[in-house]
Amino acid sequence: RGSGGLVIAPGSIRPDNGKQYLPDDDHPDLAAALAAGTIPVLPAFVQEIIKPSRPPAEPVVVTRQRGRRFECYAASALECVARELSAKAPDTGRNNTLNGSAYRMGRMVARGWITRSEVERVLFCAATNCGLVKDTDAEAVRATIASGLNAGMLQPHPDLKDRPREEE
């Protein structure tokens, strides 16, 4: 496994007590079995258990409310959350802010007020500005954005209320 993970295989030494995993004398080692062509076939039920699951399908745009007013509302909201995230210092909840911002914007993406790609692009730039991309990595940031957007798209933003026009 990756950084900070644990490898369990013959020859591995446990970090907690220094004991070593040893090969089973009743079984050939992997290199010998590979060379001899005697590696057993993995049973289908085990393949099914370890097979990676498909990522969930992205939510679809459920409702649309079109017009300049809605697009301006979403663009203004995106600018606001991006500005807030860009100003975040390390150890101030940048990742939580990113996730919450993506969720909030996902609700507007579901209404068709703004495109998903624009939200992804702007939030990634904001995460870069605050150093989150550098401190974690780009894929982790993209995954957080996707997670928040997908969750938000399941809860579309309510209709905007009409306000009476101000008289000139």
mmCIF file of C-alpha atoms in Angstrom:
data_model
loop_
_atom_site.group_PDB
_atom_site.id
_atom_site.type_symbol
_atom_site.label_atom_id
_atom_site.label_comp_id
_atom_site.label_asym_id
_atom_site.label_seq_id
_atom_site.Cartn_x
_atom_site.Cartn_y
_atom_site.Cartn_z
ATOM 1 C CA ARG A 1 0.000 0.000 0.000
ATOM 2 C CA GLY A 2 1.063 3.582 -0.427
ATOM 3 C CA SER A 3 2.661 6.000 1.984
ATOM 4 C CA GLY A 4 1.924 5.084 5.582
ATOM 5 C CA GLY A 5 0.337 1.778 4.550
ATOM 6 C CA LEU A 6 1.282 -1.748 5.471
ATOM 7 C CA VAL A 7 2.623 -4.562 3.303
ATOM 8 C CA ILE A 8 1.775 -8.105 4.367
ATOM 9 C CA ALA A 9 3.963 -10.502 2.407
ATOM 10 C CA PRO A 10 6.778 -12.921 3.136
ATOM 11 C CA GLY A 11 9.807 -10.925 4.198
ATOM 12 C CA SER A 12 7.806 -7.956 5.520
ATOM 13 C CA ILE A 13 8.678 -6.816 9.018
ATOM 14 C CA ARG A 14 5.937 -5.522 11.303
ATOM 15 C CA PRO A 15 6.654 -1.978 12.533
ATOM 16 C CA ASP A 16 4.945 -2.509 15.900
ATOM 17 C CA ASN A 17 6.947 -5.481 17.157
ATOM 18 C CA GLY A 18 9.648 -6.237 14.586
ATOM 19 C CA LYS A 19 8.313 -9.715 13.846
ATOM 20 C CA GLN A 20 8.690 -10.901 10.282
ATOM 21 C CA TYR A 21 6.157 -12.538 7.995
ATOM 22 C CA LEU A 22 7.650 -15.789 6.747
ATOM 23 C CA PRO A 23 6.713 -17.924 3.732
ATOM 24 C CA ASP A 24 4.665 -21.077 4.299
ATOM 25 C CA ASP A 25 6.863 -24.146 3.830
ATOM 26 C CA ASP A 26 3.951 -26.091 2.274
ATOM 27 C CA HIS A 27 3.629 -23.656 -0.648
ATOM 28 C CA PRO A 28 6.129 -22.643 -3.336
ATOM 29 C CA ASP A 29 7.179 -19.021 -3.418
ATOM 30 C CA LEU A 30 5.542 -16.809 -6.015
ATOM 31 C CA ALA A 31 8.629 -16.481 -8.234
ATOM 32 C CA ALA A 32 9.051 -20.279 -8.433
ATOM 33 C CA ALA A 33 5.324 -20.822 -9.104
ATOM 34 C CA LEU A 34 5.377 -18.177 -11.829
ATOM 35 C CA ALA A 35 8.443 -19.730 -13.486
ATOM 36 C CA ALA A 36 6.881 -23.214 -13.324
ATOM 37 C CA GLY A 37 3.482 -21.985 -14.581
ATOM 38 C CA THR A 38 1.747 -23.438 -11.520
ATOM 39 C CA ILE A 39 0.003 -20.365 -10.166
ATOM 40 C CA PRO A 40 -3.580 -21.472 -9.475
ATOM 41 C CA VAL A 41 -6.513 -19.756 -11.153
ATOM 42 C CA LEU A 42 -8.331 -17.316 -8.903
ATOM 43 C CA PRO A 43 -11.861 -18.583 -8.183
ATOM 44 C CA ALA A 44 -14.654 -16.533 -9.739
ATOM 45 C CA PHE A 45 -16.250 -15.734 -6.375
ATOM 46 C CA VAL A 46 -12.963 -14.196 -5.158
ATOM 47 C CA GLN A 47 -12.646 -12.196 -8.382
ATOM 48 C CA GLU A 48 -16.151 -10.868 -7.794
ATOM 49 C CA ILE A 49 -15.300 -9.824 -4.229
ATOM 50 C CA ILE A 50 -12.120 -7.958 -5.138
ATOM 51 C CA LYS A 51 -13.321 -6.493 -8.423
ATOM 52 C CA PRO A 52 -13.332 -2.697 -8.218
ATOM 53 C CA SER A 53 -16.823 -1.300 -8.051
ATOM 54 C CA ARG A 54 -17.980 1.053 -10.742
ATOM 55 C CA PRO A 55 -17.982 4.665 -9.744
ATOM 56 C CA PRO A 56 -21.508 5.896 -9.162
ATOM 57 C CA ALA A 57 -23.098 7.511 -12.166
ATOM 58 C CA GLU A 58 -23.060 11.268 -12.000
ATOM 59 C CA PRO A 59 -26.392 12.770 -11.128
ATOM 60 C CA VAL A 60 -28.262 14.265 -14.033
ATOM 61 C CA VAL A 61 -29.574 17.782 -14.238
ATOM 62 C CA VAL A 62 -33.003 17.385 -12.715
ATOM 63 C CA THR A 63 -34.663 20.699 -13.330
ATOM 64 C CA ARG A 64 -33.856 23.815 -15.272
ATOM 65 C CA GLN A 65 -34.647 27.400 -14.516
ATOM 66 C CA ARG A 66 -33.195 29.531 -17.277
ATOM 67 C CA GLY A 67 -32.452 33.153 -17.668
ATOM 68 C CA ARG A 68 -29.848 35.752 -17.015
ATOM 69 C CA ARG A 69 -30.965 36.249 -13.434
ATOM 70 C CA PHE A 70 -30.205 32.629 -12.508
ATOM 71 C CA GLU A 71 -26.921 32.573 -14.364
ATOM 72 C CA CYS A 72 -25.827 35.796 -12.630
ATOM 73 C CA TYR A 73 -26.855 34.400 -9.245
ATOM 74 C CA ALA A 74 -24.764 31.240 -9.808
ATOM 75 C CA ALA A 75 -21.788 33.167 -11.207
ATOM 76 C CA SER A 76 -21.843 35.500 -8.207
ATOM 77 C CA ALA A 77 -22.062 32.548 -5.805
ATOM 78 C CA LEU A 78 -19.135 30.841 -7.535
ATOM 79 C CA GLU A 79 -17.048 34.008 -7.331
ATOM 80 C CA CYS A 80 -17.865 34.314 -3.619
ATOM 81 C CA VAL A 81 -16.941 30.723 -2.693
ATOM 82 C CA ALA A 82 -13.783 30.867 -4.830
ATOM 83 C CA ARG A 83 -12.662 34.085 -3.160
ATOM 84 C CA GLU A 84 -13.288 32.581 0.294
ATOM 85 C CA LEU A 85 -11.353 29.388 -0.537
ATOM 86 C CA SER A 86 -8.470 31.279 -2.164
ATOM 87 C CA ALA A 87 -7.933 33.235 1.074
ATOM 88 C CA LYS A 88 -7.822 30.153 3.332
ATOM 89 C CA ALA A 89 -4.539 29.472 5.131
ATOM 90 C CA PRO A 90 -3.230 25.974 5.908
ATOM 91 C CA ASP A 91 -4.890 24.221 8.852
ATOM 92 C CA THR A 92 -8.070 26.289 8.572
ATOM 93 C CA GLY A 93 -10.339 23.671 6.996
ATOM 94 C CA ARG A 94 -9.510 24.288 3.338
ATOM 95 C CA ASN A 95 -10.649 20.827 2.237
ATOM 96 C CA ASN A 96 -13.945 21.122 4.134
ATOM 97 C CA THR A 97 -14.490 24.548 2.615
ATOM 98 C CA LEU A 98 -13.771 23.135 -0.848
ATOM 99 C CA ASN A 99 -16.229 20.286 -0.322
ATOM 100 C CA GLY A 100 -18.939 22.608 0.996
ATOM 101 C CA SER A 101 -18.398 25.037 -1.870
ATOM 102 C CA ALA A 102 -18.637 22.241 -4.427
ATOM 103 C CA TYR A 103 -21.837 21.015 -2.746
ATOM 104 C CA ARG A 104 -23.371 24.489 -2.816
ATOM 105 C CA MET A 105 -22.474 24.940 -6.484
ATOM 106 C CA GLY A 106 -23.636 21.425 -7.362
ATOM 107 C CA ARG A 107 -27.133 22.430 -6.300
ATOM 108 C CA MET A 108 -27.009 25.204 -8.918
ATOM 109 C CA VAL A 109 -25.471 22.933 -11.555
ATOM 110 C CA ALA A 110 -28.501 20.656 -11.051
ATOM 111 C CA ARG A 111 -30.774 23.579 -11.901
ATOM 112 C CA GLY A 112 -28.854 24.404 -15.082
ATOM 113 C CA TRP A 113 -27.780 27.821 -13.822
ATOM 114 C CA ILE A 114 -24.055 27.133 -14.334
ATOM 115 C CA THR A 115 -22.021 24.385 -15.957
ATOM 116 C CA ARG A 116 -20.242 21.707 -14.004
ATOM 117 C CA SER A 117 -17.026 22.254 -15.960
ATOM 118 C CA GLU A 118 -16.929 25.947 -15.051
ATOM 119 C CA VAL A 119 -17.423 25.156 -11.365
ATOM 120 C CA GLU A 120 -14.698 22.476 -11.472
ATOM 121 C CA ARG A 121 -12.271 24.842 -13.179
ATOM 122 C CA VAL A 122 -12.837 27.782 -10.828
ATOM 123 C CA LEU A 123 -12.776 25.700 -7.632
ATOM 124 C CA PHE A 124 -9.577 23.944 -8.726
ATOM 125 C CA CYS A 125 -7.953 27.342 -9.350
ATOM 126 C CA ALA A 126 -9.056 28.528 -5.903
ATOM 127 C CA ALA A 127 -7.650 25.347 -4.321
ATOM 128 C CA THR A 128 -4.381 26.028 -6.134
ATOM 129 C CA ASN A 129 -4.335 29.639 -4.908
ATOM 130 C CA CYS A 130 -4.688 28.628 -1.246
ATOM 131 C CA GLY A 131 -2.021 25.925 -1.556
ATOM 132 C CA LEU A 132 -4.347 22.949 -1.107
ATOM 133 C CA VAL A 133 -3.295 21.370 -4.407
ATOM 134 C CA LYS A 134 0.373 21.668 -3.438
ATOM 135 C CA ASP A 135 -0.193 20.340 0.099
ATOM 136 C CA THR A 136 -2.356 17.354 -0.902
ATOM 137 C CA ASP A 137 -2.338 16.642 -4.613
ATOM 138 C CA ALA A 138 -4.341 17.491 -7.706
ATOM 139 C CA GLU A 139 -6.225 14.190 -7.823
ATOM 140 C CA ALA A 140 -7.354 14.489 -4.196
ATOM 141 C CA VAL A 141 -8.613 18.015 -4.859
ATOM 142 C CA ARG A 142 -10.455 16.887 -7.997
ATOM 143 C CA ALA A 143 -12.022 14.017 -6.038
ATOM 144 C CA THR A 144 -13.230 16.415 -3.328
ATOM 145 C CA ILE A 145 -14.736 18.723 -5.943
ATOM 146 C CA ALA A 146 -16.470 15.805 -7.702
ATOM 147 C CA SER A 147 -17.806 14.437 -4.418
ATOM 148 C CA GLY A 148 -19.258 17.781 -3.357
ATOM 149 C CA LEU A 149 -20.732 18.481 -6.788
ATOM 150 C CA ASN A 150 -22.342 15.037 -7.015
ATOM 151 C CA ALA A 151 -23.876 15.358 -3.555
ATOM 152 C CA GLY A 152 -25.145 18.869 -4.300
ATOM 153 C CA MET A 153 -26.686 17.795 -7.583
ATOM 154 C CA LEU A 154 -28.865 15.342 -5.655
ATOM 155 C CA GLN A 155 -30.385 18.315 -3.785
ATOM 156 C CA PRO A 156 -31.186 20.938 -6.453
ATOM 157 C CA HIS A 157 -31.293 24.561 -5.322
ATOM 158 C CA PRO A 158 -34.822 25.800 -4.610
ATOM 159 C CA ASP A 159 -36.411 28.256 -6.999
ATOM 160 C CA LEU A 160 -35.256 31.807 -6.527
ATOM 161 C CA LYS A 161 -38.002 33.985 -5.157
ATOM 162 C CA ASP A 162 -39.182 36.859 -7.253
ATOM 163 C CA ARG A 163 -38.598 40.236 -5.687
ATOM 164 C CA PRO A 164 -40.722 43.245 -6.483
ATOM 165 C CA ARG A 165 -38.996 45.633 -8.877
ATOM 166 C CA GLU A 166 -37.725 48.778 -7.308
ATOM 167 C CA GLU A 167 -39.400 51.834 -8.701
ATOM 168 C CA GLU A 168 -37.100 54.306 -10.356
#
